[in-house]
Amino acid sequence: MDLSRQLKNAIATGNLLFGQRQAKDACAGGTAKLVIVAANCPEDYTTALRAAHPEVTMHRARMVNRELGIACGKPFSVSTIAVLDAGNSDLMALDSNIE
């Protein structure tokens, strides 16, 4: 799956939140269906989020935060993306790869 293409499609047709704080709030509120984290996202953050919300699928991308920001068309680094609605993309097909 081309993650960059699917992210652009989801941004255009779905509902995504960017940033660690917004992802944490979306998980706590029960609205996040999937959380995508950058390859260099701090391990303690992902571990804490996984422990607090095991029902949310978490996927670690192969891109670092700067590349993830570029893939999303943002002028800043993005370490965490919360998917509330995937729209017409195939993002929900991503499997959890964080233990």
PDB file of N, CA and C in Angstrom:
ATOM      1  N   MET A   1       0.844  -1.181   0.000  1.00  0.00           N
ATOM      2  CA  MET A   1       0.000   0.000   0.000  1.00  0.00           C
ATOM      3  C   MET A   1       0.891   1.247   0.000  1.00  0.00           C
ATOM      4  N   ASP A   2       0.558   2.190  -0.858  1.00  0.00           N
ATOM      5  CA  ASP A   2       1.272   3.462  -0.906  1.00  0.00           C
ATOM      6  C   ASP A   2       0.661   4.383   0.149  1.00  0.00           C
ATOM      7  N   LEU A   3       1.332   4.488   1.285  1.00  0.00           N
ATOM      8  CA  LEU A   3       0.796   5.250   2.416  1.00  0.00           C
ATOM      9  C   LEU A   3       0.616   6.725   2.071  1.00  0.00           C
ATOM     10  N   SER A   4       1.536   7.300   1.330  1.00  0.00           N
ATOM     11  CA  SER A   4       1.426   8.715   0.956  1.00  0.00           C
ATOM     12  C   SER A   4       0.156   8.985   0.158  1.00  0.00           C
ATOM     13  N   ARG A   5      -0.118   8.142  -0.810  1.00  0.00           N
ATOM     14  CA  ARG A   5      -1.304   8.307  -1.652  1.00  0.00           C
ATOM     15  C   ARG A   5      -2.577   8.127  -0.828  1.00  0.00           C
ATOM     16  N   GLN A   6      -2.587   7.127   0.055  1.00  0.00           N
ATOM     17  CA  GLN A   6      -3.762   6.870   0.879  1.00  0.00           C
ATOM     18  C   GLN A   6      -3.995   8.009   1.874  1.00  0.00           C
ATOM     19  N   LEU A   7      -2.920   8.590   2.403  1.00  0.00           N
ATOM     20  CA  LEU A   7      -3.063   9.725   3.320  1.00  0.00           C
ATOM     21  C   LEU A   7      -3.662  10.929   2.604  1.00  0.00           C
ATOM     22  N   LYS A   8      -3.181  11.222   1.409  1.00  0.00           N
ATOM     23  CA  LYS A   8      -3.730  12.353   0.645  1.00  0.00           C
ATOM     24  C   LYS A   8      -5.205  12.132   0.333  1.00  0.00           C
ATOM     25  N   ASN A   9      -5.563  10.906   0.009  1.00  0.00           N
ATOM     26  CA  ASN A   9      -6.961  10.571  -0.270  1.00  0.00           C
ATOM     27  C   ASN A   9      -7.806  10.736   0.992  1.00  0.00           C
ATOM     28  N   ALA A  10      -7.293  10.283   2.129  1.00  0.00           N
ATOM     29  CA  ALA A  10      -8.026  10.399   3.397  1.00  0.00           C
ATOM     30  C   ALA A  10      -8.163  11.858   3.821  1.00  0.00           C
ATOM     31  N   ILE A  11      -7.158  12.676   3.576  1.00  0.00           N
ATOM     32  CA  ILE A  11      -7.231  14.099   3.926  1.00  0.00           C
ATOM     33  C   ILE A  11      -8.323  14.773   3.093  1.00  0.00           C
ATOM     34  N   ALA A  12      -8.417  14.380   1.821  1.00  0.00           N
ATOM     35  CA  ALA A  12      -9.397  14.999   0.927  1.00  0.00           C
ATOM     36  C   ALA A  12     -10.825  14.531   1.214  1.00  0.00           C
ATOM     37  N   THR A  13     -10.998  13.265   1.603  1.00  0.00           N
ATOM     38  CA  THR A  13     -12.356  12.717   1.714  1.00  0.00           C
ATOM     39  C   THR A  13     -12.764  12.308   3.121  1.00  0.00           C
ATOM     40  N   GLY A  14     -11.811  12.263   4.048  1.00  0.00           N
ATOM     41  CA  GLY A  14     -12.118  11.785   5.400  1.00  0.00           C
ATOM     42  C   GLY A  14     -11.870  12.846   6.454  1.00  0.00           C
ATOM     43  N   ASN A  15     -11.527  12.376   7.651  1.00  0.00           N
ATOM     44  CA  ASN A  15     -11.289  13.274   8.777  1.00  0.00           C
ATOM     45  C   ASN A  15     -10.093  12.757   9.568  1.00  0.00           C
ATOM     46  N   LEU A  16      -8.994  13.515   9.539  1.00  0.00           N
ATOM     47  CA  LEU A  16      -7.775  13.148  10.239  1.00  0.00           C
ATOM     48  C   LEU A  16      -7.385  14.259  11.206  1.00  0.00           C
ATOM     49  N   LEU A  17      -6.738  13.868  12.296  1.00  0.00           N
ATOM     50  CA  LEU A  17      -6.182  14.830  13.244  1.00  0.00           C
ATOM     51  C   LEU A  17      -4.675  14.630  13.285  1.00  0.00           C
ATOM     52  N   PHE A  18      -3.938  15.738  13.394  1.00  0.00           N
ATOM     53  CA  PHE A  18      -2.483  15.680  13.375  1.00  0.00           C
ATOM     54  C   PHE A  18      -1.926  16.112  14.721  1.00  0.00           C
ATOM     55  N   GLY A  19      -0.949  15.360  15.237  1.00  0.00           N
ATOM     56  CA  GLY A  19      -0.286  15.726  16.482  1.00  0.00           C
ATOM     57  C   GLY A  19      -0.572  14.757  17.607  1.00  0.00           C
ATOM     58  N   GLN A  20       0.380  14.661  18.527  1.00  0.00           N
ATOM     59  CA  GLN A  20       0.270  13.719  19.632  1.00  0.00           C
ATOM     60  C   GLN A  20      -0.874  14.060  20.577  1.00  0.00           C
ATOM     61  N   ARG A  21      -1.042  15.326  20.888  1.00  0.00           N
ATOM     62  CA  ARG A  21      -2.082  15.721  21.837  1.00  0.00           C
ATOM     63  C   ARG A  21      -3.473  15.453  21.273  1.00  0.00           C
ATOM     64  N   GLN A  22      -3.689  15.794  20.003  1.00  0.00           N
ATOM     65  CA  GLN A  22      -4.993  15.556  19.386  1.00  0.00           C
ATOM     66  C   GLN A  22      -5.278  14.064  19.246  1.00  0.00           C
ATOM     67  N   ALA A  23      -4.252  13.276  18.949  1.00  0.00           N
ATOM     68  CA  ALA A  23      -4.441  11.827  18.836  1.00  0.00           C
ATOM     69  C   ALA A  23      -4.796  11.225  20.192  1.00  0.00           C
ATOM     70  N   LYS A  24      -4.124  11.693  21.218  1.00  0.00           N
ATOM     71  CA  LYS A  24      -4.417  11.206  22.574  1.00  0.00           C
ATOM     72  C   LYS A  24      -5.843  11.554  22.981  1.00  0.00           C
ATOM     73  N   ASP A  25      -6.266  12.788  22.690  1.00  0.00           N
ATOM     74  CA  ASP A  25      -7.633  13.217  23.012  1.00  0.00           C
ATOM     75  C   ASP A  25      -8.668  12.428  22.209  1.00  0.00           C
ATOM     76  N   ALA A  26      -8.380  12.143  20.934  1.00  0.00           N
ATOM     77  CA  ALA A  26      -9.315  11.386  20.099  1.00  0.00           C
ATOM     78  C   ALA A  26      -9.450   9.948  20.598  1.00  0.00           C
ATOM     79  N   CYS A  27      -8.358   9.369  21.059  1.00  0.00           N
ATOM     80  CA  CYS A  27      -8.410   8.014  21.619  1.00  0.00           C
ATOM     81  C   CYS A  27      -9.212   8.009  22.914  1.00  0.00           C
ATOM     82  N   ALA A  28      -8.978   9.013  23.744  1.00  0.00           N
ATOM     83  CA  ALA A  28      -9.692   9.102  25.014  1.00  0.00           C
ATOM     84  C   ALA A  28     -11.183   9.319  24.787  1.00  0.00           C
ATOM     85  N   GLY A  29     -11.536  10.064  23.753  1.00  0.00           N
ATOM     86  CA  GLY A  29     -12.936  10.335  23.442  1.00  0.00           C
ATOM     87  C   GLY A  29     -13.610   9.207  22.675  1.00  0.00           C
ATOM     88  N   GLY A  30     -12.837   8.214  22.249  1.00  0.00           N
ATOM     89  CA  GLY A  30     -13.402   7.079  21.535  1.00  0.00           C
ATOM     90  C   GLY A  30     -13.684   7.324  20.073  1.00  0.00           C
ATOM     91  N   THR A  31     -13.164   8.413  19.511  1.00  0.00           N
ATOM     92  CA  THR A  31     -13.440   8.722  18.105  1.00  0.00           C
ATOM     93  C   THR A  31     -12.358   8.226  17.152  1.00  0.00           C
ATOM     94  N   ALA A  32     -11.155   7.932  17.669  1.00  0.00           N
ATOM     95  CA  ALA A  32     -10.059   7.471  16.814  1.00  0.00           C
ATOM     96  C   ALA A  32     -10.247   5.997  16.464  1.00  0.00           C
ATOM     97  N   LYS A  33     -10.145   5.690  15.176  1.00  0.00           N
ATOM     98  CA  LYS A  33     -10.245   4.308  14.717  1.00  0.00           C
ATOM     99  C   LYS A  33      -8.869   3.718  14.455  1.00  0.00           C
ATOM    100  N   LEU A  34      -7.920   4.600  14.116  1.00  0.00           N
ATOM    101  CA  LEU A  34      -6.563   4.184  13.769  1.00  0.00           C
ATOM    102  C   LEU A  34      -5.613   5.316  14.132  1.00  0.00           C
ATOM    103  N   VAL A  35      -4.446   4.971  14.644  1.00  0.00           N
ATOM    104  CA  VAL A  35      -3.407   5.959  14.919  1.00  0.00           C
ATOM    105  C   VAL A  35      -2.170   5.538  14.141  1.00  0.00           C
ATOM    106  N   ILE A  36      -1.660   6.461  13.333  1.00  0.00           N
ATOM    107  CA  ILE A  36      -0.438   6.235  12.567  1.00  0.00           C
ATOM    108  C   ILE A  36       0.654   7.087  13.202  1.00  0.00           C
ATOM    109  N   VAL A  37       1.764   6.452  13.563  1.00  0.00           N
ATOM    110  CA  VAL A  37       2.874   7.186  14.180  1.00  0.00           C
ATOM    111  C   VAL A  37       4.094   7.117  13.271  1.00  0.00           C
ATOM    112  N   ALA A  38       4.907   8.150  13.316  1.00  0.00           N
ATOM    113  CA  ALA A  38       6.128   8.217  12.519  1.00  0.00           C
ATOM    114  C   ALA A  38       7.159   7.233  13.066  1.00  0.00           C
ATOM    115  N   ALA A  39       8.121   6.888  12.239  1.00  0.00           N
ATOM    116  CA  ALA A  39       9.155   5.940  12.633  1.00  0.00           C
ATOM    117  C   ALA A  39       9.966   6.442  13.820  1.00  0.00           C
ATOM    118  N   ASN A  40      10.108   7.763  13.936  1.00  0.00           N
ATOM    119  CA  ASN A  40      10.904   8.321  15.025  1.00  0.00           C
ATOM    120  C   ASN A  40      10.048   8.917  16.136  1.00  0.00           C
ATOM    121  N   CYS A  41       8.787   8.534  16.205  1.00  0.00           N
ATOM    122  CA  CYS A  41       7.922   8.986  17.296  1.00  0.00           C
ATOM    123  C   CYS A  41       8.437   8.364  18.598  1.00  0.00           C
ATOM    124  N   PRO A  42       8.488   9.131  19.675  1.00  0.00           N
ATOM    125  CA  PRO A  42       9.050   8.605  20.934  1.00  0.00           C
ATOM    126  C   PRO A  42       8.366   7.311  21.388  1.00  0.00           C
ATOM    127  N   GLU A  43       9.178   6.355  21.762  1.00  0.00           N
ATOM    128  CA  GLU A  43       8.691   5.039  22.175  1.00  0.00           C
ATOM    129  C   GLU A  43       7.817   5.118  23.426  1.00  0.00           C
ATOM    130  N   ASP A  44       8.169   6.017  24.345  1.00  0.00           N
ATOM    131  CA  ASP A  44       7.375   6.127  25.574  1.00  0.00           C
ATOM    132  C   ASP A  44       5.963   6.637  25.279  1.00  0.00           C
ATOM    133  N   TYR A  45       5.812   7.491  24.280  1.00  0.00           N
ATOM    134  CA  TYR A  45       4.482   7.975  23.895  1.00  0.00           C
ATOM    135  C   TYR A  45       3.646   6.841  23.321  1.00  0.00           C
ATOM    136  N   THR A  46       4.213   6.080  22.382  1.00  0.00           N
ATOM    137  CA  THR A  46       3.461   4.993  21.754  1.00  0.00           C
ATOM    138  C   THR A  46       3.114   3.907  22.761  1.00  0.00           C
ATOM    139  N   THR A  47       4.030   3.617  23.668  1.00  0.00           N
ATOM    140  CA  THR A  47       3.768   2.606  24.696  1.00  0.00           C
ATOM    141  C   THR A  47       2.643   3.046  25.622  1.00  0.00           C
ATOM    142  N   ALA A  48       2.670   4.297  26.052  1.00  0.00           N
ATOM    143  CA  ALA A  48       1.632   4.817  26.949  1.00  0.00           C
ATOM    144  C   ALA A  48       0.276   4.863  26.253  1.00  0.00           C
ATOM    145  N   LEU A  49       0.255   5.286  24.994  1.00  0.00           N
ATOM    146  CA  LEU A  49      -1.005   5.360  24.250  1.00  0.00           C
ATOM    147  C   LEU A  49      -1.571   3.960  24.017  1.00  0.00           C
ATOM    148  N   ARG A  50      -0.711   3.021  23.705  1.00  0.00           N
ATOM    149  CA  ARG A  50      -1.139   1.633  23.479  1.00  0.00           C
ATOM    150  C   ARG A  50      -1.705   1.023  24.761  1.00  0.00           C
ATOM    151  N   ALA A  51      -1.053   1.318  25.893  1.00  0.00           N
ATOM    152  CA  ALA A  51      -1.507   0.774  27.175  1.00  0.00           C
ATOM    153  C   ALA A  51      -2.845   1.380  27.591  1.00  0.00           C
ATOM    154  N   ALA A  52      -3.024   2.674  27.342  1.00  0.00           N
ATOM    155  CA  ALA A  52      -4.254   3.353  27.754  1.00  0.00           C
ATOM    156  C   ALA A  52      -5.429   3.040  26.831  1.00  0.00           C
ATOM    157  N   HIS A  53      -5.130   2.752  25.559  1.00  0.00           N
ATOM    158  CA  HIS A  53      -6.205   2.534  24.577  1.00  0.00           C
ATOM    159  C   HIS A  53      -5.881   1.323  23.697  1.00  0.00           C
ATOM    160  N   PRO A  54      -5.970   0.121  24.253  1.00  0.00           N
ATOM    161  CA  PRO A  54      -5.619  -1.078  23.460  1.00  0.00           C
ATOM    162  C   PRO A  54      -6.612  -1.377  22.342  1.00  0.00           C
ATOM    163  N   GLU A  55      -7.800  -0.765  22.385  1.00  0.00           N
ATOM    164  CA  GLU A  55      -8.812  -1.030  21.357  1.00  0.00           C
ATOM    165  C   GLU A  55      -8.530  -0.290  20.054  1.00  0.00           C
ATOM    166  N   VAL A  56      -7.639   0.695  20.081  1.00  0.00           N
ATOM    167  CA  VAL A  56      -7.320   1.487  18.889  1.00  0.00           C
ATOM    168  C   VAL A  56      -6.146   0.840  18.152  1.00  0.00           C
ATOM    169  N   THR A  57      -6.315   0.616  16.861  1.00  0.00           N
ATOM    170  CA  THR A  57      -5.245   0.058  16.043  1.00  0.00           C
ATOM    171  C   THR A  57      -4.149   1.103  15.892  1.00  0.00           C
ATOM    172  N   MET A  58      -2.898   0.673  16.116  1.00  0.00           N
ATOM    173  CA  MET A  58      -1.755   1.584  15.966  1.00  0.00           C
ATOM    174  C   MET A  58      -0.813   1.025  14.914  1.00  0.00           C
ATOM    175  N   HIS A  59      -0.386   1.900  14.010  1.00  0.00           N
ATOM    176  CA  HIS A  59       0.510   1.494  12.924  1.00  0.00           C
ATOM    177  C   HIS A  59       1.711   2.437  12.897  1.00  0.00           C
ATOM    178  N   ARG A  60       2.912   1.854  12.933  1.00  0.00           N
ATOM    179  CA  ARG A  60       4.126   2.676  12.825  1.00  0.00           C
ATOM    180  C   ARG A  60       4.539   2.733  11.359  1.00  0.00           C
ATOM    181  N   ALA A  61       4.555   3.947  10.809  1.00  0.00           N
ATOM    182  CA  ALA A  61       4.946   4.153   9.413  1.00  0.00           C
ATOM    183  C   ALA A  61       6.455   4.011   9.270  1.00  0.00           C
ATOM    184  N   ARG A  62       6.905   3.796   8.060  1.00  0.00           N
ATOM    185  CA  ARG A  62       8.347   3.707   7.807  1.00  0.00           C
ATOM    186  C   ARG A  62       8.970   5.086   7.611  1.00  0.00           C
ATOM    187  N   MET A  63       8.132   6.111   7.564  1.00  0.00           N
ATOM    188  CA  MET A  63       8.609   7.484   7.354  1.00  0.00           C
ATOM    189  C   MET A  63       8.861   8.167   8.700  1.00  0.00           C
ATOM    190  N   VAL A  64       9.883   9.022   8.738  1.00  0.00           N
ATOM    191  CA  VAL A  64      10.114   9.836   9.933  1.00  0.00           C
ATOM    192  C   VAL A  64       9.137  11.009   9.906  1.00  0.00           C
ATOM    193  N   ASN A  65       9.057  11.757  11.008  1.00  0.00           N
ATOM    194  CA  ASN A  65       8.034  12.798  11.142  1.00  0.00           C
ATOM    195  C   ASN A  65       8.092  13.853  10.036  1.00  0.00           C
ATOM    196  N   ARG A  66       9.260  14.222   9.584  1.00  0.00           N
ATOM    197  CA  ARG A  66       9.370  15.224   8.515  1.00  0.00           C
ATOM    198  C   ARG A  66       8.780  14.684   7.215  1.00  0.00           C
ATOM    199  N   GLU A  67       9.098  13.431   6.886  1.00  0.00           N
ATOM    200  CA  GLU A  67       8.562  12.806   5.670  1.00  0.00           C
ATOM    201  C   GLU A  67       7.049  12.610   5.771  1.00  0.00           C
ATOM    202  N   LEU A  68       6.557  12.284   6.962  1.00  0.00           N
ATOM    203  CA  LEU A  68       5.125  12.096   7.159  1.00  0.00           C
ATOM    204  C   LEU A  68       4.383  13.423   6.968  1.00  0.00           C
ATOM    205  N   GLY A  69       4.975  14.510   7.441  1.00  0.00           N
ATOM    206  CA  GLY A  69       4.385  15.827   7.227  1.00  0.00           C
ATOM    207  C   GLY A  69       4.310  16.185   5.755  1.00  0.00           C
ATOM    208  N   ILE A  70       5.371  15.888   5.016  1.00  0.00           N
ATOM    209  CA  ILE A  70       5.393  16.151   3.572  1.00  0.00           C
ATOM    210  C   ILE A  70       4.351  15.292   2.868  1.00  0.00           C
ATOM    211  N   ALA A  71       4.235  14.031   3.269  1.00  0.00           N
ATOM    212  CA  ALA A  71       3.258  13.127   2.653  1.00  0.00           C
ATOM    213  C   ALA A  71       1.830  13.619   2.871  1.00  0.00           C
ATOM    214  N   CYS A  72       1.603  14.311   3.993  1.00  0.00           N
ATOM    215  CA  CYS A  72       0.266  14.842   4.291  1.00  0.00           C
ATOM    216  C   CYS A  72       0.046  16.218   3.683  1.00  0.00           C
ATOM    217  N   GLY A  73       1.076  16.778   3.054  1.00  0.00           N
ATOM    218  CA  GLY A  73       0.956  18.097   2.458  1.00  0.00           C
ATOM    219  C   GLY A  73       1.013  19.209   3.488  1.00  0.00           C
ATOM    220  N   LYS A  74       1.626  18.941   4.631  1.00  0.00           N
ATOM    221  CA  LYS A  74       1.725  19.939   5.703  1.00  0.00           C
ATOM    222  C   LYS A  74       3.113  20.582   5.690  1.00  0.00           C
ATOM    223  N   PRO A  75       3.200  21.858   6.055  1.00  0.00           N
ATOM    224  CA  PRO A  75       4.498  22.542   6.077  1.00  0.00           C
ATOM    225  C   PRO A  75       5.245  22.326   7.396  1.00  0.00           C
ATOM    226  N   PHE A  76       4.903  21.274   8.121  1.00  0.00           N
ATOM    227  CA  PHE A  76       5.546  20.989   9.410  1.00  0.00           C
ATOM    228  C   PHE A  76       5.656  19.475   9.594  1.00  0.00           C
ATOM    229  N   SER A  77       6.451  19.065  10.559  1.00  0.00           N
ATOM    230  CA  SER A  77       6.619  17.646  10.866  1.00  0.00           C
ATOM    231  C   SER A  77       5.365  17.108  11.544  1.00  0.00           C
ATOM    232  N   VAL A  78       5.013  15.867  11.214  1.00  0.00           N
ATOM    233  CA  VAL A  78       3.846  15.221  11.805  1.00  0.00           C
ATOM    234  C   VAL A  78       4.301  13.891  12.390  1.00  0.00           C
ATOM    235  N   SER A  79       4.227  13.765  13.718  1.00  0.00           N
ATOM    236  CA  SER A  79       4.662  12.519  14.334  1.00  0.00           C
ATOM    237  C   SER A  79       3.518  11.551  14.558  1.00  0.00           C
ATOM    238  N   THR A  80       2.286  12.060  14.641  1.00  0.00           N
ATOM    239  CA  THR A  80       1.137  11.212  14.935  1.00  0.00           C
ATOM    240  C   THR A  80      -0.085  11.682  14.152  1.00  0.00           C
ATOM    241  N   ILE A  81      -0.810  10.718  13.575  1.00  0.00           N
ATOM    242  CA  ILE A  81      -2.049  11.004  12.848  1.00  0.00           C
ATOM    243  C   ILE A  81      -3.142  10.117  13.436  1.00  0.00           C
ATOM    244  N   ALA A  82      -4.238  10.735  13.828  1.00  0.00           N
ATOM    245  CA  ALA A  82      -5.404   9.977  14.293  1.00  0.00           C
ATOM    246  C   ALA A  82      -6.431   9.974  13.171  1.00  0.00           C
ATOM    247  N   VAL A  83      -6.852   8.793  12.767  1.00  0.00           N
ATOM    248  CA  VAL A  83      -7.852   8.651  11.706  1.00  0.00           C
ATOM    249  C   VAL A  83      -9.225   8.515  12.356  1.00  0.00           C
ATOM    250  N   LEU A  84     -10.062   9.528  12.162  1.00  0.00           N
ATOM    251  CA  LEU A  84     -11.431   9.480  12.667  1.00  0.00           C
ATOM    252  C   LEU A  84     -12.353   8.882  11.613  1.00  0.00           C
ATOM    253  N   ASP A  85     -12.104   9.256  10.355  1.00  0.00           N
ATOM    254  CA  ASP A  85     -12.871   8.740   9.228  1.00  0.00           C
ATOM    255  C   ASP A  85     -11.905   8.606   8.066  1.00  0.00           C
ATOM    256  N   ALA A  86     -11.750   7.411   7.529  1.00  0.00           N
ATOM    257  CA  ALA A  86     -10.772   7.167   6.462  1.00  0.00           C
ATOM    258  C   ALA A  86     -11.258   7.645   5.104  1.00  0.00           C
ATOM    259  N   GLY A  87     -12.516   8.035   4.984  1.00  0.00           N
ATOM    260  CA  GLY A  87     -13.033   8.508   3.703  1.00  0.00           C
ATOM    261  C   GLY A  87     -12.961   7.426   2.644  1.00  0.00           C
ATOM    262  N   ASN A  88     -12.483   7.777   1.459  1.00  0.00           N
ATOM    263  CA  ASN A  88     -12.376   6.822   0.348  1.00  0.00           C
ATOM    264  C   ASN A  88     -11.023   6.118   0.308  1.00  0.00           C
ATOM    265  N   SER A  89     -10.224   6.265   1.351  1.00  0.00           N
ATOM    266  CA  SER A  89      -8.891   5.653   1.362  1.00  0.00           C
ATOM    267  C   SER A  89      -8.958   4.237   1.935  1.00  0.00           C
ATOM    268  N   ASP A  90      -7.850   3.533   1.819  1.00  0.00           N
ATOM    269  CA  ASP A  90      -7.730   2.173   2.349  1.00  0.00           C
ATOM    270  C   ASP A  90      -6.931   2.141   3.646  1.00  0.00           C
ATOM    271  N   LEU A  91      -6.892   3.243   4.370  1.00  0.00           N
ATOM    272  CA  LEU A  91      -6.090   3.298   5.599  1.00  0.00           C
ATOM    273  C   LEU A  91      -6.539   2.283   6.652  1.00  0.00           C
ATOM    274  N   MET A  92      -7.828   1.979   6.691  1.00  0.00           N
ATOM    275  CA  MET A  92      -8.314   1.049   7.704  1.00  0.00           C
ATOM    276  C   MET A  92      -7.819  -0.377   7.460  1.00  0.00           C
ATOM    277  N   ALA A  93      -7.234  -0.638   6.315  1.00  0.00           N
ATOM    278  CA  ALA A  93      -6.671  -1.957   6.027  1.00  0.00           C
ATOM    279  C   ALA A  93      -5.297  -2.140   6.655  1.00  0.00           C
ATOM    280  N   LEU A  94      -4.706  -1.064   7.208  1.00  0.00           N
ATOM    281  CA  LEU A  94      -3.409  -1.166   7.870  1.00  0.00           C
ATOM    282  C   LEU A  94      -3.531  -2.011   9.122  1.00  0.00           C
ATOM    283  N   ASP A  95      -2.578  -2.902   9.315  1.00  0.00           N
ATOM    284  CA  ASP A  95      -2.557  -3.745  10.501  1.00  0.00           C
ATOM    285  C   ASP A  95      -1.747  -3.082  11.595  1.00  0.00           C
ATOM    286  N   SER A  96      -2.016  -3.463  12.814  1.00  0.00           N
ATOM    287  CA  SER A  96      -1.218  -2.970  13.939  1.00  0.00           C
ATOM    288  C   SER A  96       0.157  -3.620  13.879  1.00  0.00           C
ATOM    289  N   ASN A  97       1.196  -2.809  13.922  1.00  0.00           N
ATOM    290  CA  ASN A  97       2.556  -3.345  13.925  1.00  0.00           C
ATOM    291  C   ASN A  97       3.349  -2.843  15.125  1.00  0.00           C
ATOM    292  N   ILE A  98       2.630  -2.431  16.171  1.00  0.00           N
ATOM    293  CA  ILE A  98       3.264  -1.974  17.412  1.00  0.00           C
ATOM    294  C   ILE A  98       2.840  -2.923  18.526  1.00  0.00           C
ATOM    295  N   GLU A  99       3.812  -3.472  19.183  1.00  0.00           N
ATOM    296  CA  GLU A  99       3.517  -4.412  20.279  1.00  0.00           C
ATOM    297  C   GLU A  99       3.416  -3.674  21.588  1.00  0.00           C
TER     298      GLU A  99
END
